[in-house]
């Protein structure tokens, strides 16, 4: 703002005794000579809006889905994540899904039902740890899909987590009588293996 009978100085030029008393970095410094009337200083303060940062991050998401000819898909989702402020991890499951089991850091956890749009799929809430160190979250769920018959199409089998995911991998297992034809998407096809099942990660 403005000052009277004060001389501005660099904070580094202030006496060491003053600097040692400060609990935060010094931004402004002034010096004055004893005077009458005394020196005055008016400061204009402005509060800046805080920048939102990610408080919960999934470093790695690993999915394995087993699809049967009868129209059942069972998916195991494993997350390695870190969290500093969030109470829950929110997962929007594919439509027609039902949770079988869930655990957080190896301990069984009972999911709660979220307030998401049922048309987009059921939203489940998992209470997670508050830890800067990575911990594990696992969810197993079943999804009703069209029966494969002579041929079929598989889509929208993965949940949508509320946290940012750094790396995702998905392994899909289908009955050995079928072959996989990759039709594209936002994941990169890695390999196809044949054995007891036809597995396309």
Coordinates of N, CA, C and O in Angstrom, one line a residue:
X1 N 0.8 -1.2 0.0 CA 0.0 0.0 0.0 C 0.9 1.2 0.0 O 1.3 1.7 -1.0
X2 N 1.1 1.8 1.2 CA 2.0 3.0 1.3 C 2.7 3.0 2.6 O 2.3 2.3 3.6
X3 N 3.7 3.7 2.7 CA 4.5 3.8 4.0 C 4.9 5.3 4.2 O 5.1 6.0 3.2
X4 N 5.1 5.6 5.5 CA 5.6 6.9 5.8 C 6.8 6.8 6.8 O 6.7 6.0 7.8
X5 N 7.9 7.5 6.5 CA 9.1 7.5 7.4 C 9.6 6.1 7.5 O 10.2 5.7 8.6
X6 N 9.5 5.2 6.4 CA 10.1 3.9 6.4 C 10.9 3.8 5.1 O 10.6 4.3 4.1
X7 N 12.0 3.0 5.2 CA 12.9 2.8 4.0 C 12.8 1.3 3.7 O 13.1 0.4 4.6
X8 N 12.4 0.9 2.5 CA 12.3 -0.5 2.1 C 13.7 -1.1 1.9 O 14.6 -0.4 1.4
X9 N 13.9 -2.3 2.5 CA 15.2 -3.0 2.3 C 14.9 -4.5 1.9 O 13.8 -5.0 2.1
X10 N 15.8 -5.1 1.4 CA 15.7 -6.5 1.0 C 15.6 -7.4 2.3 O 16.3 -7.1 3.3
X11 N 14.7 -8.4 2.4 CA 14.6 -9.2 3.6 C 15.9 -9.8 4.0 O 16.2 -10.0 5.2
X12 N 16.8 -10.1 3.0 CA 18.1 -10.7 3.4 C 19.0 -9.7 4.1 O 20.0 -10.1 4.8
X13 N 18.7 -8.4 4.1 CA 19.5 -7.4 4.8 C 19.0 -7.2 6.2 O 19.6 -6.4 7.0
X14 N 17.9 -7.8 6.6 CA 17.4 -7.6 8.0 C 18.3 -8.3 9.0 O 19.0 -9.2 8.6
X15 N 18.3 -7.8 10.2 CA 19.2 -8.4 11.2 C 18.9 -9.9 11.4 O 17.7 -10.3 11.3
X16 N 19.9 -10.7 11.7 CA 19.7 -12.1 11.9 C 18.7 -12.4 12.9 O 18.0 -13.4 12.9
X17 N 18.7 -11.6 14.0 CA 17.8 -11.9 15.1 C 16.3 -11.8 14.6 O 15.5 -12.6 15.1
X18 N 16.1 -10.9 13.7 CA 14.7 -10.8 13.2 C 14.4 -12.0 12.3 O 13.3 -12.6 12.3
X19 N 15.3 -12.3 11.4 CA 15.1 -13.4 10.5 C 14.8 -14.7 11.2 O 14.0 -15.5 10.9
X20 N 15.6 -15.0 12.3 CA 15.5 -16.2 13.1 C 14.1 -16.4 13.7 O 13.6 -17.5 14.0
X21 N 13.4 -15.2 14.0 CA 12.1 -15.3 14.7 C 11.0 -15.6 13.7 O 9.9 -16.0 14.1
X22 N 11.2 -15.5 12.4 CA 10.2 -15.7 11.4 C 9.9 -17.2 11.2 O 10.8 -18.0 11.1
X23 N 8.6 -17.5 11.2 CA 8.2 -18.9 11.0 C 7.9 -19.2 9.5 O 7.7 -20.3 9.2
X24 N 7.8 -18.1 8.7 CA 7.6 -18.3 7.3 C 8.6 -17.4 6.5 O 9.2 -16.5 7.1
X25 N 8.8 -17.6 5.2 CA 9.8 -16.8 4.5 C 9.3 -15.3 4.5 O 8.2 -15.0 4.4
X26 N 10.3 -14.5 4.7 CA 10.1 -13.0 4.8 C 9.9 -12.5 3.3 O 10.8 -12.7 2.5
X27 N 8.9 -11.7 3.1 CA 8.6 -11.1 1.8 C 9.0 -9.7 1.7 O 9.4 -9.2 0.6
X28 N 8.8 -8.9 2.8 CA 9.1 -7.5 2.8 C 10.0 -7.1 4.0 O 9.9 -7.8 5.0
X29 N 10.8 -6.1 3.8 CA 11.6 -5.6 4.9 C 11.7 -4.1 4.9 O 11.7 -3.5 3.8
X30 N 11.7 -3.5 6.1 CA 11.7 -2.0 6.2 C 12.6 -1.7 7.4 O 12.8 -2.5 8.3
X31 N 13.2 -0.5 7.3 CA 13.9 0.0 8.5 C 13.5 1.5 8.7 O 13.0 2.1 7.7
X32 N 13.7 1.9 9.9 CA 13.3 3.3 10.2 C 14.2 3.9 11.3 O 14.9 3.2 12.0
X33 N 14.2 5.2 11.3 CA 14.9 6.0 12.4 C 13.9 6.5 13.3 O 12.8 6.9 12.9
X34 N 14.2 6.4 14.6 CA 13.2 6.9 15.6 C 12.8 8.3 15.2 O 13.6 9.2 15.0
X35 N 11.5 8.5 15.2 CA 10.9 9.8 14.7 C 9.6 10.0 15.4 O 9.0 9.2 16.0
X36 N 9.3 11.3 15.4 CA 8.0 11.7 16.0 C 7.3 12.6 15.0 O 7.9 13.7 14.6
X37 N 6.2 12.2 14.4 CA 5.4 11.0 14.7 C 6.1 9.7 14.3 O 6.9 9.8 13.4
X38 N 5.6 8.6 14.8 CA 6.2 7.3 14.5 C 5.9 6.9 13.0 O 5.0 7.4 12.4
X39 N 6.7 6.0 12.4 CA 6.5 5.6 11.0 C 5.2 4.8 10.9 O 4.7 4.2 11.9
X40 N 4.6 4.8 9.7 CA 3.4 4.0 9.5 C 3.5 3.2 8.2 O 4.3 3.5 7.3
X41 N 2.8 2.1 8.2 CA 2.8 1.2 7.1 C 1.4 0.6 6.8 O 0.8 0.2 7.7
X42 N 1.0 0.7 5.6 CA -0.3 0.2 5.2 C -0.1 -0.9 4.2 O 0.6 -0.7 3.2
X43 N -0.7 -2.1 4.4 CA -0.5 -3.2 3.5 C -1.8 -3.6 2.8 O -2.8 -3.6 3.5
X44 N -1.7 -3.9 1.5 CA -2.9 -4.4 0.8 C -2.8 -5.9 0.7 O -1.7 -6.4 0.2
X45 N -3.7 -6.7 1.3 CA -3.7 -8.1 1.3 C -4.7 -8.7 0.3 O -5.8 -8.2 0.2
X46 N -4.2 -9.7 -0.4 CA -5.1 -10.4 -1.4 C -5.0 -11.9 -1.2 O -4.0 -12.4 -1.1
X47 N -6.2 -12.5 -1.1 CA -6.3 -13.9 -0.9 C -6.5 -14.6 -2.2 O -7.4 -14.4 -3.0
X48 N -5.5 -15.4 -2.6 CA -5.6 -16.1 -3.9 C -6.3 -17.4 -3.7 O -6.2 -18.2 -2.7
X49 N -7.2 -17.8 -4.7 CA -7.9 -19.0 -4.7 C -7.0 -20.2 -4.8 O -6.0 -20.2 -5.6
X50 N -7.1 -21.2 -3.9 CA -6.3 -22.4 -4.0 C -6.4 -23.2 -5.2 O -7.5 -23.2 -5.8
X51 N -5.4 -23.8 -5.7 CA -5.4 -24.6 -6.9 C -5.7 -26.0 -6.5 O -5.1 -26.6 -5.6
X52 N -6.7 -26.6 -7.1 CA -7.1 -28.0 -6.8 C -6.0 -28.9 -7.3 O -5.5 -28.8 -8.4
X53 N -5.7 -29.9 -6.4 CA -4.7 -30.9 -6.8 C -5.3 -32.3 -6.5 O -6.2 -32.4 -5.8
X54 N -4.7 -33.2 -7.2 CA -5.1 -34.6 -7.0 C -4.7 -35.1 -5.7 O -3.5 -35.2 -5.3
X55 N -5.7 -35.5 -4.9 CA -5.4 -36.0 -3.5 C -5.4 -37.5 -3.5 O -4.8 -38.1 -2.5
X56 N -6.0 -38.2 -4.4 CA -6.0 -39.6 -4.5 C -5.6 -40.0 -5.9 O -6.2 -39.6 -6.9
X57 N -4.6 -40.9 -6.1 CA -4.1 -41.3 -7.4 C -3.9 -42.8 -7.4 O -3.4 -43.4 -6.4
X58 N -4.3 -43.4 -8.5 CA -4.1 -44.8 -8.7 C -2.9 -45.0 -9.6 O -2.9 -44.6 -10.8
X59 N -1.8 -45.4 -9.0 CA -0.6 -45.6 -9.8 C -0.7 -46.7 -10.9 O -0.1 -46.5 -12.0
X60 N -1.4 -47.7 -10.5 CA -1.5 -48.8 -11.5 C -2.9 -49.5 -11.2 O -3.2 -49.8 -10.1
X61 N -3.6 -49.7 -12.3 CA -4.9 -50.5 -12.3 C -4.7 -51.7 -13.1 O -4.3 -51.6 -14.3
X62 N -5.0 -52.9 -12.6 CA -4.8 -54.2 -13.3 C -6.2 -54.9 -13.2 O -6.7 -55.1 -12.2
X63 N -6.7 -55.2 -14.4 CA -8.0 -55.9 -14.5 C -7.8 -57.3 -15.2 O -7.0 -57.4 -16.1
X64 N -8.6 -58.2 -14.7 CA -8.6 -59.5 -15.4 C -10.1 -59.9 -15.5 O -10.8 -60.0 -14.5
X65 N -10.6 -60.1 -16.7 CA -12.0 -60.5 -16.9 C -12.1 -61.8 -17.6 O -11.4 -62.1 -18.6
X66 N -12.9 -62.7 -17.0 CA -13.2 -64.0 -17.5 C -14.7 -64.0 -18.1 O -15.6 -63.7 -17.3
X67 N -14.8 -64.2 -19.4 CA -16.2 -64.2 -20.0 C -16.6 -65.6 -20.3 O -15.8 -66.4 -20.9
X68 N -17.8 -66.0 -20.0 CA -18.3 -67.3 -20.3 C -19.3 -67.3 -21.4 O -19.8 -66.2 -21.8
X69 N -19.5 -68.5 -22.0 CA -20.5 -68.5 -23.1 C -21.9 -68.2 -22.7 O -22.8 -67.9 -23.5
X70 N -22.2 -68.4 -21.4 CA -23.6 -68.2 -20.9 C -23.9 -66.7 -20.6 O -25.0 -66.4 -20.1
X71 N -23.0 -65.8 -20.9 CA -23.4 -64.4 -20.7 C -23.0 -63.8 -19.3 O -23.6 -62.9 -18.8
X72 N -21.9 -64.4 -18.7 CA -21.4 -63.9 -17.4 C -20.0 -63.5 -17.6 O -19.2 -64.2 -18.2
X73 N -19.6 -62.3 -17.1 CA -18.3 -61.8 -17.1 C -17.9 -61.5 -15.7 O -18.5 -60.7 -15.0
X74 N -16.8 -62.1 -15.2 CA -16.3 -61.9 -13.9 C -15.0 -61.1 -14.0 O -14.1 -61.6 -14.6
X75 N -14.9 -60.0 -13.3 CA -13.8 -59.1 -13.4 C -13.1 -58.9 -12.0 O -13.8 -58.7 -11.1
X76 N -11.8 -59.1 -12.0 CA -11.0 -58.8 -10.8 C -10.2 -57.5 -11.1 O -9.5 -57.5 -12.0
X77 N -10.5 -56.5 -10.2 CA -9.8 -55.2 -10.4 C -8.9 -55.0 -9.2 O -9.3 -55.1 -8.1
X78 N -7.6 -54.7 -9.5 CA -6.6 -54.5 -8.5 C -6.0 -53.1 -8.7 O -5.5 -52.8 -9.8
X79 N -6.0 -52.3 -7.7 CA -5.5 -50.9 -7.8 C -4.3 -50.7 -6.8 O -4.4 -51.2 -5.6
X80 N -3.2 -50.2 -7.2 CA -2.2 -49.7 -6.3 C -2.3 -48.2 -6.3 O -2.1 -47.5 -7.3
X81 N -2.7 -47.6 -5.1 CA -3.0 -46.2 -5.1 C -2.4 -45.5 -3.8 O -2.0 -46.2 -2.9
X82 N -2.4 -44.2 -3.9 CA -2.0 -43.4 -2.8 C -3.1 -42.3 -2.5 O -3.8 -41.9 -3.5
X83 N -3.3 -41.9 -1.3 CA -4.4 -41.0 -0.9 C -4.0 -40.2 0.3 O -3.4 -40.7 1.2
X84 N -4.3 -38.9 0.2 CA -4.0 -38.0 1.3 C -5.2 -37.4 2.0 O -5.2 -37.0 3.1
X85 N -6.4 -37.2 1.2 CA -7.5 -36.6 1.8 C -8.8 -37.3 1.6 O -9.8 -37.1 2.4
X86 N -9.0 -38.1 0.6 CA -10.3 -38.7 0.2 C -10.6 -39.8 1.2 O -9.8 -40.5 1.7
X87 N -11.9 -39.8 1.5 CA -12.4 -40.9 2.4 C -12.8 -42.2 1.7 O -12.6 -43.3 2.2
X88 N -13.3 -42.0 0.5 CA -13.7 -43.1 -0.3 C -13.1 -43.1 -1.7 O -12.8 -42.1 -2.3
X89 N -13.0 -44.3 -2.3 CA -12.7 -44.5 -3.7 C -14.1 -44.9 -4.3 O -14.8 -45.8 -3.9
X90 N -14.5 -44.1 -5.3 CA -15.7 -44.3 -6.0 C -15.5 -45.0 -7.3 O -14.6 -44.7 -8.1
X91 N -16.3 -46.1 -7.5 CA -16.2 -46.9 -8.7 C -17.6 -47.0 -9.3 O -18.5 -47.4 -8.7
X92 N -17.7 -46.6 -10.6 CA -18.9 -46.8 -11.3 C -18.8 -48.0 -12.1 O -17.9 -48.2 -13.0
X93 N -19.5 -49.1 -11.7 CA -19.4 -50.4 -12.4 C -20.2 -50.4 -13.7 O -21.2 -49.6 -13.9
X94 N -19.9 -51.3 -14.6 CA -20.7 -51.4 -15.8 C -22.1 -51.8 -15.5 O -22.4 -52.4 -14.5
X95 N -23.1 -51.3 -16.3 CA -24.5 -51.7 -16.1 C -24.7 -53.2 -16.0 O -24.0 -54.0 -16.7
X96 N -25.5 -53.6 -15.0 CA -25.8 -55.0 -14.8 C -24.7 -55.7 -14.0 O -24.5 -57.0 -14.2
X97 N -24.0 -55.0 -13.2 CA -22.9 -55.6 -12.4 C -23.3 -55.8 -10.9 O -24.2 -55.1 -10.4
X98 N -22.6 -56.7 -10.3 CA -22.9 -57.0 -8.9 C -21.5 -57.3 -8.2 O -20.7 -58.1 -8.7
X99 N -21.2 -56.7 -7.1 CA -20.0 -56.9 -6.4 C -20.0 -58.2 -5.7 O -20.9 -58.5 -4.9
X100 N -18.9 -59.0 -5.8 CA -18.8 -60.2 -5.1 C -17.9 -60.0 -3.8 O -18.2 -60.6 -2.8
X101 N -16.8 -59.3 -4.0 CA -15.9 -59.1 -2.8 C -15.1 -57.9 -3.0 O -14.9 -57.4 -4.1
X102 N -14.6 -57.3 -1.9 CA -13.7 -56.1 -2.0 C -12.8 -56.2 -0.8 O -13.1 -56.7 0.3
X103 N -11.6 -55.6 -1.0 CA -10.6 -55.5 0.1 C -9.7 -54.3 0.0 O -9.5 -53.8 -1.2
X104 N -9.2 -53.8 1.1 CA -8.3 -52.6 1.1 C -7.1 -53.0 1.9 O -7.2 -53.3 3.1
X105 N -6.0 -53.0 1.2 CA -4.7 -53.4 1.8 C -4.8 -54.8 2.5 O -4.3 -55.0 3.6
X106 N -5.5 -55.7 1.8 CA -5.6 -57.1 2.2 C -6.7 -57.4 3.3 O -6.9 -58.5 3.7
X107 N -7.4 -56.3 3.7 CA -8.5 -56.5 4.7 C -9.8 -56.3 4.0 O -10.0 -55.4 3.3
X108 N -10.7 -57.3 4.3 CA -12.0 -57.3 3.6 C -12.8 -56.0 4.0 O -12.7 -55.5 5.1
X109 N -13.4 -55.4 2.9 CA -14.1 -54.2 3.1 C -15.5 -54.3 2.5 O -15.7 -54.9 1.4
X110 N -16.5 -53.8 3.2 CA -17.9 -53.9 2.6 C -18.2 -52.6 1.9 O -18.2 -51.5 2.5
X111 N -18.5 -52.7 0.6 CA -18.7 -51.4 -0.2 C -20.1 -50.8 0.2 O -21.0 -51.5 0.7
X112 N -20.2 -49.5 0.0 CA -21.4 -48.8 0.2 C -22.0 -48.4 -1.2 O -21.2 -48.3 -2.1
X113 N -23.2 -48.1 -1.2 CA -23.9 -47.7 -2.5 C -23.8 -46.2 -2.6 O -24.1 -45.4 -1.7
X114 N -23.3 -45.7 -3.8 CA -23.1 -44.3 -4.0 C -24.4 -43.7 -4.6 O -25.4 -44.4 -4.8
X115 N -24.4 -42.4 -4.9 CA -25.5 -41.7 -5.4 C -25.4 -41.4 -6.9 O -26.0 -40.4 -7.4
X116 N -24.7 -42.2 -7.6 CA -24.5 -42.0 -9.0 C -25.8 -42.3 -9.8 O -26.8 -42.8 -9.3
X117 N -25.7 -42.1 -11.1 CA -26.9 -42.3 -12.0 C -26.9 -43.8 -12.3 O -26.0 -44.4 -12.9
X118 N -28.0 -44.5 -11.9 CA -28.1 -45.9 -12.2 C -28.0 -46.3 -13.6 O -27.6 -47.4 -14.0
X119 N -28.4 -45.4 -14.5 CA -28.4 -45.7 -15.9 C -27.0 -45.8 -16.4 O -26.7 -46.5 -17.5
X120 N -26.0 -45.2 -15.8 CA -24.6 -45.3 -16.2 C -23.9 -46.5 -15.5 O -22.8 -46.7 -15.8
X121 N -24.6 -47.1 -14.6 CA -24.0 -48.2 -13.8 C -24.0 -47.9 -12.3 O -24.0 -46.7 -11.9
X122 N -24.0 -48.9 -11.5 CA -24.0 -48.8 -10.1 C -22.7 -48.1 -9.6 O -21.6 -48.5 -10.1
X123 N -22.9 -47.2 -8.7 CA -21.7 -46.5 -8.1 C -21.5 -47.1 -6.7 O -22.4 -47.1 -5.8
X124 N -20.3 -47.6 -6.4 CA -20.0 -48.2 -5.1 C -18.9 -47.4 -4.5 O -18.0 -46.8 -5.2
X125 N -18.9 -47.3 -3.2 CA -17.9 -46.5 -2.4 C -17.1 -47.5 -1.5 O -17.7 -48.3 -0.8
X126 N -15.8 -47.4 -1.6 CA -14.9 -48.2 -0.8 C -14.1 -47.3 0.1 O -13.4 -46.3 -0.3
X127 N -14.2 -47.5 1.4 CA -13.4 -46.7 2.4 C -12.0 -47.0 2.3 O -11.6 -48.2 2.3
X128 N -11.1 -46.0 2.0 CA -9.7 -46.3 1.7 C -8.8 -45.6 2.8 O -9.3 -44.8 3.6
X129 N -7.5 -46.0 2.8 CA -6.6 -45.5 3.8 C -6.2 -44.1 3.4 O -6.2 -43.6 2.3
X130 N -5.7 -43.4 4.4 CA -5.1 -42.1 4.2 C -3.6 -42.3 4.4 O -3.0 -42.3 5.5
X131 N -2.9 -42.5 3.2 CA -1.5 -42.8 3.2 C -0.8 -42.3 2.0 O -1.3 -42.5 0.9
X132 N 0.4 -41.7 2.2 CA 1.2 -41.3 1.0 C 1.9 -42.4 0.4 O 2.4 -42.4 -0.7
X133 N 2.0 -43.5 1.2 CA 2.6 -44.8 0.7 C 1.6 -45.6 -0.1 O 0.4 -45.6 0.3
X134 N 2.0 -46.3 -1.1 CA 1.0 -47.1 -1.9 C 0.4 -48.2 -1.1 O 1.0 -48.8 -0.2
X135 N -0.9 -48.4 -1.3 CA -1.6 -49.5 -0.7 C -2.6 -50.1 -1.8 O -2.8 -49.5 -2.8
X136 N -3.1 -51.3 -1.5 CA -3.8 -52.0 -2.5 C -5.3 -52.0 -2.3 O -5.8 -51.9 -1.1
X137 N -6.1 -51.9 -3.4 CA -7.5 -52.0 -3.3 C -7.9 -53.0 -4.4 O -7.5 -52.9 -5.5
X138 N -8.7 -54.0 -4.0 CA -9.2 -55.1 -4.9 C -10.7 -55.2 -4.9 O -11.3 -55.1 -3.8
X139 N -11.3 -55.4 -6.0 CA -12.7 -55.5 -6.2 C -13.0 -56.6 -7.2 O -12.3 -56.7 -8.2
X140 N -13.9 -57.6 -6.8 CA -14.3 -58.6 -7.8 C -15.8 -58.4 -8.0 O -16.6 -58.3 -7.0
X141 N -16.2 -58.3 -9.3 CA -17.6 -58.1 -9.6 C -18.0 -59.0 -10.8 O -17.2 -59.3 -11.6
X142 N -19.3 -59.2 -10.9 CA -19.9 -60.0 -12.0 C -20.7 -59.0 -12.8 O -21.4 -58.2 -12.3
X143 N -20.7 -59.2 -14.1 CA -21.5 -58.4 -15.1 C -22.2 -59.3 -16.0 O -21.6 -60.2 -16.6
X144 N -23.5 -59.0 -16.2 CA -24.3 -59.7 -17.1 C -24.1 -59.2 -18.5 O -24.2 -58.0 -18.8
X145 N -23.7 -60.1 -19.5 CA -23.4 -59.6 -20.9 C -24.2 -60.5 -21.8 O -24.6 -61.6 -21.4
X146 N -24.3 -60.1 -23.1 CA -25.0 -61.0 -24.0 C -24.3 -62.3 -24.2 O -23.1 -62.3 -24.2
X147 N -25.0 -63.4 -24.4 CA -24.4 -64.7 -24.6 C -23.6 -64.6 -25.9 O -24.0 -64.0 -26.9
X148 N -22.5 -65.3 -26.0 CA -21.7 -65.2 -27.1 C -22.3 -65.9 -28.3 O -22.2 -65.4 -29.4
X149 N -22.9 -67.1 -28.2 CA -23.5 -67.8 -29.3 C -22.4 -68.1 -30.3 O -21.3 -68.5 -30.0
X150 N -22.7 -67.9 -31.6 CA -21.7 -68.1 -32.7 C -20.7 -67.0 -32.6 O -19.5 -67.3 -32.9
X151 N -21.1 -65.8 -32.3 CA -20.1 -64.7 -32.3 C -20.7 -63.7 -31.3 O -21.9 -63.7 -30.9
X152 N -19.9 -62.8 -30.8 CA -20.4 -61.8 -29.9 C -19.5 -60.6 -29.8 O -18.4 -60.6 -30.4
X153 N -19.9 -59.5 -29.1 CA -19.1 -58.3 -29.0 C -19.0 -58.0 -27.5 O -20.0 -58.0 -26.8
X154 N -17.8 -57.7 -27.1 CA -17.5 -57.4 -25.7 C -17.2 -55.9 -25.5 O -16.3 -55.4 -26.2
X155 N -17.9 -55.2 -24.7 CA -17.6 -53.8 -24.5 C -18.0 -53.4 -23.1 O -18.8 -54.0 -22.4
X156 N -17.4 -52.3 -22.6 CA -17.8 -51.6 -21.3 C -17.8 -52.6 -20.2 O -18.8 -52.7 -19.4
X157 N -16.7 -53.3 -20.0 CA -16.6 -54.3 -18.9 C -15.8 -53.8 -17.7 O -15.8 -54.4 -16.7
X158 N -15.2 -52.6 -17.9 CA -14.3 -52.1 -16.8 C -15.0 -51.0 -16.0 O -15.8 -50.2 -16.5
X159 N -14.7 -50.9 -14.7 CA -15.3 -49.9 -13.9 C -14.6 -48.5 -14.1 O -13.5 -48.5 -14.7
X160 N -15.2 -47.5 -13.7 CA -14.7 -46.1 -13.9 C -14.4 -45.6 -12.5 O -15.3 -45.2 -11.7
X161 N -13.1 -45.5 -12.1 CA -12.7 -45.0 -10.8 C -12.7 -43.5 -10.7 O -12.6 -42.8 -11.8
X162 N -13.0 -42.9 -9.6 CA -13.0 -41.5 -9.4 C -11.6 -40.9 -9.4 O -11.5 -39.7 -9.6
X163 N -10.6 -41.6 -9.1 CA -9.2 -41.1 -9.1 C -8.5 -41.3 -10.4 O -8.9 -42.1 -11.2
X164 N -7.5 -40.4 -10.6 CA -6.7 -40.5 -11.8 C -5.9 -41.8 -11.8 O -5.3 -42.1 -10.8
X165 N -5.9 -42.4 -13.0 CA -5.2 -43.7 -13.1 C -3.9 -43.4 -14.0 O -4.1 -43.0 -15.2
X166 N -2.8 -43.8 -13.5 CA -1.5 -43.5 -14.3 C -1.3 -44.6 -15.3 O -0.9 -44.3 -16.5
X167 N -1.5 -45.9 -15.0 CA -1.3 -47.0 -15.9 C -2.3 -48.0 -15.7 O -2.7 -48.4 -14.6
X168 N -2.9 -48.5 -16.9 CA -3.9 -49.5 -16.8 C -3.6 -50.7 -17.7 O -3.1 -50.5 -18.8
X169 N -3.8 -51.9 -17.2 CA -3.7 -53.1 -18.1 C -4.9 -54.0 -17.9 O -5.5 -54.0 -16.8
X170 N -5.3 -54.7 -18.9 CA -6.5 -55.5 -18.9 C -6.2 -56.8 -19.6 O -5.8 -56.8 -20.8
X171 N -6.5 -57.9 -18.9 CA -6.3 -59.2 -19.5 C -7.7 -59.8 -19.6 O -8.4 -60.0 -18.6
X172 N -8.1 -60.2 -20.8 CA -9.4 -60.8 -21.1 C -9.3 -62.2 -21.5 O -8.5 -62.6 -22.4
X173 N -10.0 -63.1 -20.8 CA -10.0 -64.5 -21.1 C -11.4 -64.9 -21.6 O -12.4 -64.6 -21.0
X174 N -11.4 -65.6 -22.7 CA -12.7 -66.1 -23.3 C -12.6 -67.6 -23.5 O -11.5 -68.1 -23.5
X175 N -13.7 -68.3 -23.7 CA -13.6 -69.7 -24.0 C -12.7 -70.1 -25.2 O -12.6 -69.3 -26.2
X176 N -12.1 -71.2 -25.1 CA -11.1 -71.6 -26.1 C -11.7 -71.8 -27.5 O -11.0 -71.8 -28.5
X177 N -13.0 -71.9 -27.6 CA -13.6 -72.1 -28.9 C -13.7 -70.9 -29.7 O -14.1 -70.9 -30.9
X178 N -13.4 -69.7 -29.1 CA -13.6 -68.4 -29.8 C -12.2 -67.8 -30.1 O -11.2 -68.1 -29.4
X179 N -12.2 -66.9 -31.1 CA -11.1 -66.1 -31.4 C -11.4 -64.7 -31.1 O -12.6 -64.3 -31.2
X180 N -10.4 -63.9 -30.8 CA -10.6 -62.4 -30.6 C -10.3 -61.6 -31.8 O -9.2 -61.8 -32.4
X181 N -11.1 -60.7 -32.2 CA -10.9 -59.7 -33.3 C -10.9 -58.4 -32.6 O -11.9 -57.9 -32.2
X182 N -9.7 -57.7 -32.5 CA -9.5 -56.4 -31.9 C -10.1 -55.3 -32.7 O -9.7 -55.1 -33.9
X183 N -11.1 -54.6 -32.2 CA -11.8 -53.5 -33.0 C -11.3 -52.1 -32.6 O -12.0 -51.2 -33.0
X184 N -10.3 -52.0 -31.8 CA -9.8 -50.7 -31.4 C -10.4 -50.2 -30.1 O -11.2 -50.9 -29.4
X185 N -10.1 -49.0 -29.7 CA -10.5 -48.4 -28.5 C -9.4 -47.5 -28.0 O -8.4 -47.2 -28.7
X186 N -9.5 -47.1 -26.7 CA -8.4 -46.2 -26.1 C -7.4 -47.0 -25.4 O -6.6 -46.4 -24.6
X187 N -7.3 -48.3 -25.6 CA -6.2 -49.1 -25.0 C -5.4 -49.7 -26.1 O -5.9 -49.9 -27.2
X188 N -4.2 -50.0 -25.9 CA -3.3 -50.5 -26.9 C -3.2 -52.0 -26.8 O -2.9 -52.6 -25.7
X189 N -3.5 -52.7 -27.9 CA -3.5 -54.2 -27.9 C -2.0 -54.6 -27.8 O -1.1 -54.1 -28.4
X190 N -1.8 -55.6 -26.9 CA -0.4 -56.0 -26.6 C -0.1 -57.4 -27.2 O 0.8 -57.5 -28.0
X191 N -0.9 -58.4 -26.9 CA -0.6 -59.8 -27.4 C -1.8 -60.6 -27.3 O -2.8 -60.4 -26.6
X192 N -1.7 -61.7 -28.1 CA -2.8 -62.8 -28.0 C -2.1 -64.1 -27.8 O -1.1 -64.4 -28.5
X193 N -2.7 -64.9 -26.9 CA -2.1 -66.2 -26.6 C -3.2 -67.2 -26.6 O -4.4 -66.9 -26.2
X194 N -2.9 -68.4 -27.1 CA -3.8 -69.5 -27.1 C -3.3 -70.6 -26.2 O -2.2 -71.0 -26.2
X195 N -4.3 -71.2 -25.5 CA -3.9 -72.3 -24.6 C -5.2 -72.9 -24.2 O -6.1 -73.2 -25.0
X196 N -5.4 -73.1 -22.9 CA -6.7 -73.6 -22.4 C -7.8 -72.6 -22.7 O -8.9 -72.9 -23.1
X197 N -7.4 -71.3 -22.6 CA -8.3 -70.2 -23.0 C -7.6 -69.3 -24.0 O -6.4 -69.3 -24.1
X198 N -8.4 -68.6 -24.7 CA -7.9 -67.6 -25.6 C -7.8 -66.3 -24.8 O -8.8 -65.7 -24.5
X199 N -6.6 -65.8 -24.5 CA -6.4 -64.7 -23.7 C -5.8 -63.5 -24.5 O -4.7 -63.6 -25.1
X200 N -6.5 -62.4 -24.4 CA -6.0 -61.2 -25.1 C -5.8 -60.1 -24.1 O -6.8 -59.5 -23.7
X201 N -4.6 -59.8 -23.7 CA -4.4 -58.7 -22.7 C -4.4 -57.4 -23.4 O -3.9 -57.3 -24.5

